[in-house]
Short mmCIF file of C-alpha atoms in Angstrom, two decimals:
data_model
loop_
_atom_site.label_atom_id
_atom_site.label_comp_id
_atom_site.label_asym_id
_atom_site.label_seq_id
_atom_site.Cartn_x
_atom_site.Cartn_y
_atom_site.Cartn_z
CA MET J 1 -27.36 54.50 10.81
CA LYS J 2 -25.03 54.30 13.77
CA LEU J 3 -21.79 52.56 12.90
CA GLY J 4 -19.95 50.27 15.26
CA GLU J 5 -16.20 50.14 15.84
CA PRO J 6 -14.46 47.09 14.38
CA SER J 7 -11.81 45.56 16.61
CA LEU J 8 -8.13 45.38 15.71
CA ASP J 9 -8.50 41.62 15.38
CA GLN J 10 -11.28 42.06 12.83
CA LEU J 11 -9.11 44.50 10.85
CA ARG J 12 -6.25 42.00 10.79
CA ILE J 13 -8.60 39.23 9.63
CA PHE J 14 -9.95 41.48 6.85
CA LEU J 15 -6.38 42.30 5.72
CA ALA J 16 -5.31 38.64 5.84
CA VAL J 17 -8.21 37.54 3.62
CA ALA J 18 -7.53 40.38 1.16
CA GLU J 19 -3.80 39.59 1.02
CA GLU J 20 -4.07 35.79 0.91
CA GLY J 21 -7.03 35.65 -1.46
CA SER J 22 -9.15 33.16 0.47
CA PHE J 23 -10.61 32.48 3.91
CA GLY J 24 -8.72 29.20 4.12
CA ALA J 25 -5.34 30.73 3.34
CA ALA J 26 -5.98 33.56 5.80
CA ALA J 27 -6.91 31.03 8.48
CA ARG J 28 -3.68 29.10 7.90
CA LYS J 29 -1.60 32.28 8.06
CA MET J 30 -3.22 33.40 11.32
CA GLY J 31 -3.42 29.94 12.88
CA ARG J 32 -7.21 30.19 13.16
CA ALA J 33 -10.17 28.07 12.13
CA VAL J 34 -11.81 29.04 8.85
CA SER J 35 -15.08 29.58 10.70
CA ALA J 36 -13.37 32.10 13.01
CA VAL J 37 -12.02 34.03 10.04
CA SER J 38 -15.40 34.04 8.31
CA TYR J 39 -17.10 35.17 11.53
CA GLY J 40 -14.55 37.99 11.99
CA VAL J 41 -15.24 39.35 8.50
CA SER J 42 -19.00 39.10 9.02
CA GLN J 43 -18.73 40.97 12.33
CA MET J 44 -16.70 43.75 10.73
CA GLU J 45 -19.24 44.04 7.90
CA SER J 46 -22.02 44.27 10.47
CA GLN J 47 -20.15 46.94 12.46
CA LEU J 48 -19.52 49.09 9.37
CA GLY J 49 -22.74 48.36 7.50
CA VAL J 50 -20.96 47.36 4.27
CA THR J 51 -20.16 44.19 2.34
CA LEU J 52 -16.41 43.73 2.14
CA PHE J 53 -16.25 40.62 -0.07
CA GLU J 54 -18.38 39.17 -2.83
CA ARG J 55 -18.80 35.54 -1.84
CA GLU J 56 -21.31 34.37 -4.45
CA GLY J 57 -20.50 33.19 -7.94
CA SER J 58 -16.83 32.72 -7.21
CA ARG J 59 -14.74 30.11 -5.45
CA ARG J 60 -12.58 32.88 -3.99
CA PRO J 61 -13.77 35.98 -2.14
CA VAL J 62 -13.42 39.15 -4.20
CA LEU J 63 -13.20 42.61 -2.66
CA THR J 64 -16.24 44.76 -3.26
CA GLU J 65 -15.90 48.41 -4.18
CA GLU J 66 -16.44 49.29 -0.52
CA GLY J 67 -13.87 46.69 0.52
CA ARG J 68 -11.26 48.13 -1.84
CA GLY J 69 -12.01 51.60 -0.54
CA LEU J 70 -11.47 50.58 3.09
CA LEU J 71 -8.38 48.45 2.49
CA THR J 72 -5.87 51.33 2.59
CA GLU J 73 -7.33 52.75 5.81
CA ALA J 74 -7.34 49.30 7.43
CA LYS J 75 -3.67 48.85 6.54
CA ALA J 76 -2.84 52.27 7.97
CA VAL J 77 -4.55 51.45 11.29
CA ALA J 78 -2.83 48.05 11.56
CA ASP J 79 0.54 49.57 10.66
CA GLY J 80 0.08 52.27 13.28
CA ILE J 81 -0.63 49.66 15.96
CA ASP J 82 2.42 47.64 14.83
CA HIS J 83 4.62 50.72 15.20
CA LEU J 84 3.11 51.49 18.62
CA LEU J 85 3.72 47.93 19.87
CA ALA J 86 7.25 47.83 18.46
CA LYS J 87 8.07 51.16 20.13
CA THR J 88 6.60 50.00 23.46
CA GLN J 89 8.54 46.76 23.25
CA SER J 90 11.75 48.72 22.69
CA LEU J 91 11.03 50.97 25.70
CA HIS J 92 10.40 47.97 27.95
CA ALA J 93 13.33 45.95 26.67
CA GLY J 94 16.07 48.57 27.00
CA LEU J 95 19.47 47.35 25.82
CA GLU J 96 19.31 44.14 23.82
CA SER J 97 20.84 41.01 25.32
CA GLU J 98 21.69 39.73 21.84
CA VAL J 99 21.82 41.11 18.30
CA SER J 100 21.76 38.86 15.24
CA LEU J 101 23.32 40.54 12.21
CA VAL J 102 23.30 39.37 8.59
CA VAL J 103 25.40 41.25 6.05
CA ASP J 104 25.57 41.17 2.28
CA VAL J 105 28.71 39.60 0.81
CA MET J 106 29.15 42.84 -1.18
CA LEU J 107 29.82 44.81 2.02
CA PRO J 108 33.57 45.52 2.28
CA GLY J 109 35.17 43.21 4.81
CA GLU J 110 37.12 46.07 6.36
CA VAL J 111 33.85 47.85 7.15
CA THR J 112 32.36 44.79 8.84
CA ALA J 113 35.54 44.10 10.81
CA SER J 114 36.03 47.64 12.10
CA VAL J 115 32.36 48.08 13.08
CA LEU J 116 32.19 44.77 14.93
CA ARG J 117 35.49 45.45 16.71
CA ASP J 118 34.10 48.72 18.06
CA PHE J 119 30.75 47.11 18.85
CA ARG J 120 32.42 44.67 21.24
CA VAL J 121 33.99 47.61 23.07
CA MET J 122 30.82 49.70 23.15
CA PHE J 123 28.43 46.88 24.15
CA PRO J 124 30.42 44.20 26.01
CA THR J 125 27.26 42.65 27.52
CA VAL J 126 25.44 42.27 24.17
CA ALA J 127 26.04 38.94 22.43
CA LEU J 128 26.47 39.29 18.66
CA ARG J 129 25.74 36.65 16.02
CA LEU J 130 26.98 37.25 12.47
CA GLN J 131 25.99 35.72 9.13
CA VAL J 132 27.18 36.61 5.62
CA GLU J 133 24.75 36.01 2.77
CA ALA J 134 24.23 37.11 -0.84
CA LEU J 135 21.46 39.03 -2.59
CA GLY J 136 17.93 38.02 -1.49
CA ALA J 137 19.21 35.66 1.22
CA VAL J 138 19.79 38.69 3.46
CA ALA J 139 16.10 39.63 3.36
CA ALA J 140 15.09 35.96 3.66
CA CYS J 141 17.12 35.62 6.84
CA LEU J 142 15.24 38.56 8.38
CA LEU J 143 11.82 37.33 7.25
CA GLU J 144 12.46 33.86 8.64
CA GLY J 145 13.50 35.24 12.03
CA GLY J 146 17.17 34.32 11.69
CA ALA J 147 18.43 37.87 12.20
CA ASP J 148 17.43 41.16 13.82
CA LEU J 149 19.32 43.46 11.45
CA GLY J 150 20.44 43.07 7.87
CA ILE J 151 22.84 45.11 5.78
CA GLY J 152 21.73 44.17 2.29
CA GLY J 153 21.47 45.23 -1.31
CA PRO J 154 18.49 46.35 -3.39
CA VAL J 155 17.26 42.80 -4.07
CA LEU J 156 14.01 42.42 -2.06
CA ALA J 157 14.92 45.44 0.08
CA ASP J 158 11.42 46.82 -0.57
CA HIS J 159 9.62 43.78 0.84
CA PRO J 160 6.41 44.96 2.61
CA GLU J 161 7.38 43.29 5.90
CA LEU J 162 10.72 45.08 6.10
CA GLU J 163 11.78 48.60 7.01
CA ARG J 164 14.67 50.01 5.01
CA GLN J 165 17.20 52.81 5.46
CA ALA J 166 19.76 53.43 2.69
CA ILE J 167 23.26 53.76 4.13
CA GLY J 168 25.63 53.71 1.14
CA SER J 169 26.52 51.91 -2.06
CA VAL J 170 29.20 49.72 -3.60
CA GLU J 171 30.37 50.22 -7.17
CA LEU J 172 30.18 47.08 -9.32
CA VAL J 173 32.49 46.88 -12.34
CA PRO J 174 32.75 44.27 -15.16
CA VAL J 175 36.16 42.56 -15.13
CA ALA J 176 38.04 39.65 -16.70
CA ALA J 177 41.60 38.40 -16.98
CA PRO J 178 43.75 40.64 -19.25
CA TYR J 179 43.99 37.89 -21.91
CA HIS J 180 40.21 37.32 -22.05
CA PRO J 181 38.64 38.06 -25.50
CA LEU J 182 36.47 40.81 -23.97
CA ALA J 183 39.50 42.62 -22.52
CA ARG J 184 40.42 44.22 -25.86
CA ALA J 185 39.22 47.60 -27.08
CA GLY J 186 36.36 48.11 -29.50
CA ILE J 187 34.01 45.37 -28.29
CA GLU J 188 30.90 45.24 -30.46
CA PRO J 189 27.37 45.27 -28.94
CA GLY J 190 26.26 41.73 -28.12
CA GLU J 191 29.79 40.34 -27.99
CA SER J 192 29.51 39.74 -24.22
CA ARG J 193 26.67 37.26 -24.84
CA LYS J 194 29.13 34.93 -26.62
CA HIS J 195 31.27 34.37 -23.55
CA LEU J 196 30.80 32.62 -20.23
CA GLN J 197 29.51 34.99 -17.54
CA LEU J 198 30.08 34.30 -13.86
CA VAL J 199 26.99 35.28 -11.89
CA LEU J 200 26.55 35.64 -8.13
CA THR J 201 23.46 33.81 -6.90
CA ASP J 202 21.96 32.96 -3.52
CA ARG J 203 20.22 30.09 -1.79
CA SER J 204 17.00 31.99 -1.10
CA PRO J 205 13.77 30.82 -2.80
CA LEU J 206 12.65 34.47 -2.77
CA THR J 207 14.85 35.21 -5.81
CA GLU J 208 14.18 31.96 -7.64
CA GLY J 209 13.74 32.55 -11.36
CA ARG J 210 14.92 36.18 -11.21
CA GLU J 211 17.93 37.46 -13.15
CA PHE J 212 20.17 40.36 -12.14
CA SER J 213 22.52 41.92 -14.74
CA VAL J 214 22.84 38.64 -16.63
CA LEU J 215 23.74 39.23 -20.29
CA SER J 216 25.10 35.90 -21.49
CA PRO J 217 22.96 32.77 -22.02
CA GLU J 218 26.03 30.77 -20.92
CA SER J 219 26.58 31.39 -17.23
CA TRP J 220 27.92 29.75 -14.10
CA ARG J 221 26.03 30.50 -10.88
CA LEU J 222 28.09 30.85 -7.73
CA ALA J 223 26.93 31.58 -4.19
CA ASP J 224 30.52 32.38 -3.12
CA LEU J 225 31.91 35.76 -4.17
CA GLY J 226 35.43 34.58 -3.31
CA ALA J 227 35.10 31.63 -5.70
CA LYS J 228 33.88 33.97 -8.44
CA HIS J 229 36.89 36.21 -7.82
CA ALA J 230 39.30 33.26 -8.11
CA LEU J 231 37.74 32.01 -11.36
CA LEU J 232 37.90 35.46 -12.92
CA LYS J 233 41.62 35.73 -12.15
CA GLU J 234 42.13 32.33 -13.80
CA GLY J 235 40.59 33.67 -17.02
CA ILE J 236 37.41 31.61 -16.65
CA GLY J 237 34.62 33.90 -17.83
CA TRP J 238 33.81 37.53 -17.05
CA GLY J 239 31.55 39.17 -14.50
CA ASN J 240 30.70 42.09 -12.25
CA MET J 241 32.67 42.50 -9.02
CA PRO J 242 32.77 45.13 -6.25
CA ARG J 243 35.46 47.64 -7.20
CA HIS J 244 36.98 47.60 -3.71
CA MET J 245 37.53 43.85 -4.01
CA VAL J 246 39.33 43.92 -7.37
CA SER J 247 41.11 47.29 -7.34
CA GLY J 248 44.42 45.66 -6.33
CA ASP J 249 44.08 43.04 -9.09
CA ILE J 250 43.40 45.78 -11.64
CA ASP J 251 46.40 47.84 -10.48
CA GLU J 252 48.70 44.80 -10.65
CA GLY J 253 47.40 43.47 -13.98
CA ARG J 254 45.67 40.30 -12.77
CA LEU J 255 42.29 41.65 -13.91
CA CYS J 256 41.21 44.46 -16.19
CA LEU J 257 38.13 46.61 -16.48
CA LEU J 258 35.93 45.73 -19.44
CA ASP J 259 34.62 48.45 -21.72
CA LEU J 260 31.39 46.76 -22.78
CA PRO J 261 28.75 48.64 -24.81
CA GLU J 262 26.01 47.37 -22.46
CA LYS J 263 27.72 49.02 -19.43
CA PRO J 264 26.66 46.24 -17.01
CA GLY J 265 28.36 47.86 -14.00
CA ALA J 266 26.22 49.68 -11.46
CA HIS J 267 26.06 51.08 -7.95
CA TYR J 268 24.79 48.42 -5.57
CA THR J 269 22.79 50.28 -2.92
CA LEU J 270 23.25 49.02 0.62
CA SER J 271 20.46 49.44 3.16
CA ALA J 272 19.92 48.66 6.81
CA LEU J 273 16.93 46.30 6.96
CA TRP J 274 14.80 45.12 9.86
CA ARG J 275 11.34 43.68 10.38
CA ARG J 276 8.56 46.24 10.74
CA ASP J 277 7.25 44.59 13.91
CA ALA J 278 10.63 44.73 15.70
CA ARG J 279 12.14 48.20 15.92
CA PRO J 280 15.92 48.44 16.47
CA GLY J 281 17.08 48.78 20.07
CA PRO J 282 20.03 50.92 21.21
CA ALA J 283 22.78 48.49 20.20
CA THR J 284 21.15 47.73 16.85
CA SER J 285 20.70 51.46 16.15
CA TRP J 286 24.38 52.00 16.91
CA LEU J 287 25.27 49.33 14.35
CA ILE J 288 23.20 51.09 11.67
CA ASP J 289 24.88 54.45 12.31
CA ALA J 290 28.36 52.91 12.47
CA MET J 291 27.85 51.00 9.21
CA ARG J 292 26.71 54.18 7.44
CA GLU J 293 29.73 56.12 8.69
CA ARG J 294 32.30 53.44 7.77
CA ILE J 295 30.78 52.76 4.34
CA GLY J 296 31.05 56.47 3.58
CA LYS J 297 34.74 56.45 4.51
CA CYS J 298 35.65 53.22 2.78
CA SER J 299 37.59 53.57 -0.46
CA GLY J 300 35.51 52.61 -3.48
CA VAL J 301 32.20 53.00 -1.67
CA GLU J 302 29.96 55.99 -2.25
CA PRO J 303 27.51 57.18 0.42
CA SER J 304 23.89 57.16 -0.73
CA VAL J 305 21.22 59.57 0.42
CA SER J 306 18.61 58.96 -2.26
CA GLY J 307 17.46 55.57 -0.98
CA GLU J 308 16.98 54.34 -4.55
CA ALA J 309 17.58 50.66 -5.17
#
């Protein structure tokens, strides 16, 4: 049997149906008619001489054994074309006319300020737009097309539509006012659950219902890291904070490090993030390299080479 060659469009239709779980959902995602999606799958099946989806006895198409076997290869081909198109676009575009940057609130302000100061000198003709977001809102901004480059934490950094390059990490430490009940020595396991915990949250629906280092059932959710910092200094609750942001308060006695048995502190990995279908241009690439260099030099920030979130 002589096999035909499915088109790239047919491959993308096949992947959309497999990912969305139905012909209707795939049609909506691609902006096509359902009949066009169904025809594309049928044509690909005819070209390859296999049945990709079981359509009988189920309201939703189910991948056949052959369909599951071809799914990985189809993804690889589509990804390769995406990389080729993104690279070609970069070659044609040259230097960007504008770069939209979104950074995680955990990124030290001195790093952001020094990098952007030098950026304006290096690329005076490139307009720069800056946003500061928290947690999953960084990735959401990229996915929604609101930014070209993100400097974000591990939350949603491994989203399939994003490329990721680890560039450093910020140390998070549990702190409270020195007169807080958890500030004494010899805290028993579970004691932290009895006290109000201040928790950083974000406005992104991508992280809705997910918890990150939350120990206490009594918590206040804040989208503003500065507000969390102020409440902690007033003795209202306890919580994790970037070490670089509270080191002065710890040295001067306004806050103290908590020695909790659960050890809720951690290293918050920072990564450069961008959409897979839009490779960084020269100015954006410079931003990535500059951020990595400054994070490595910043006090209280450890460079990361492992890429682990």
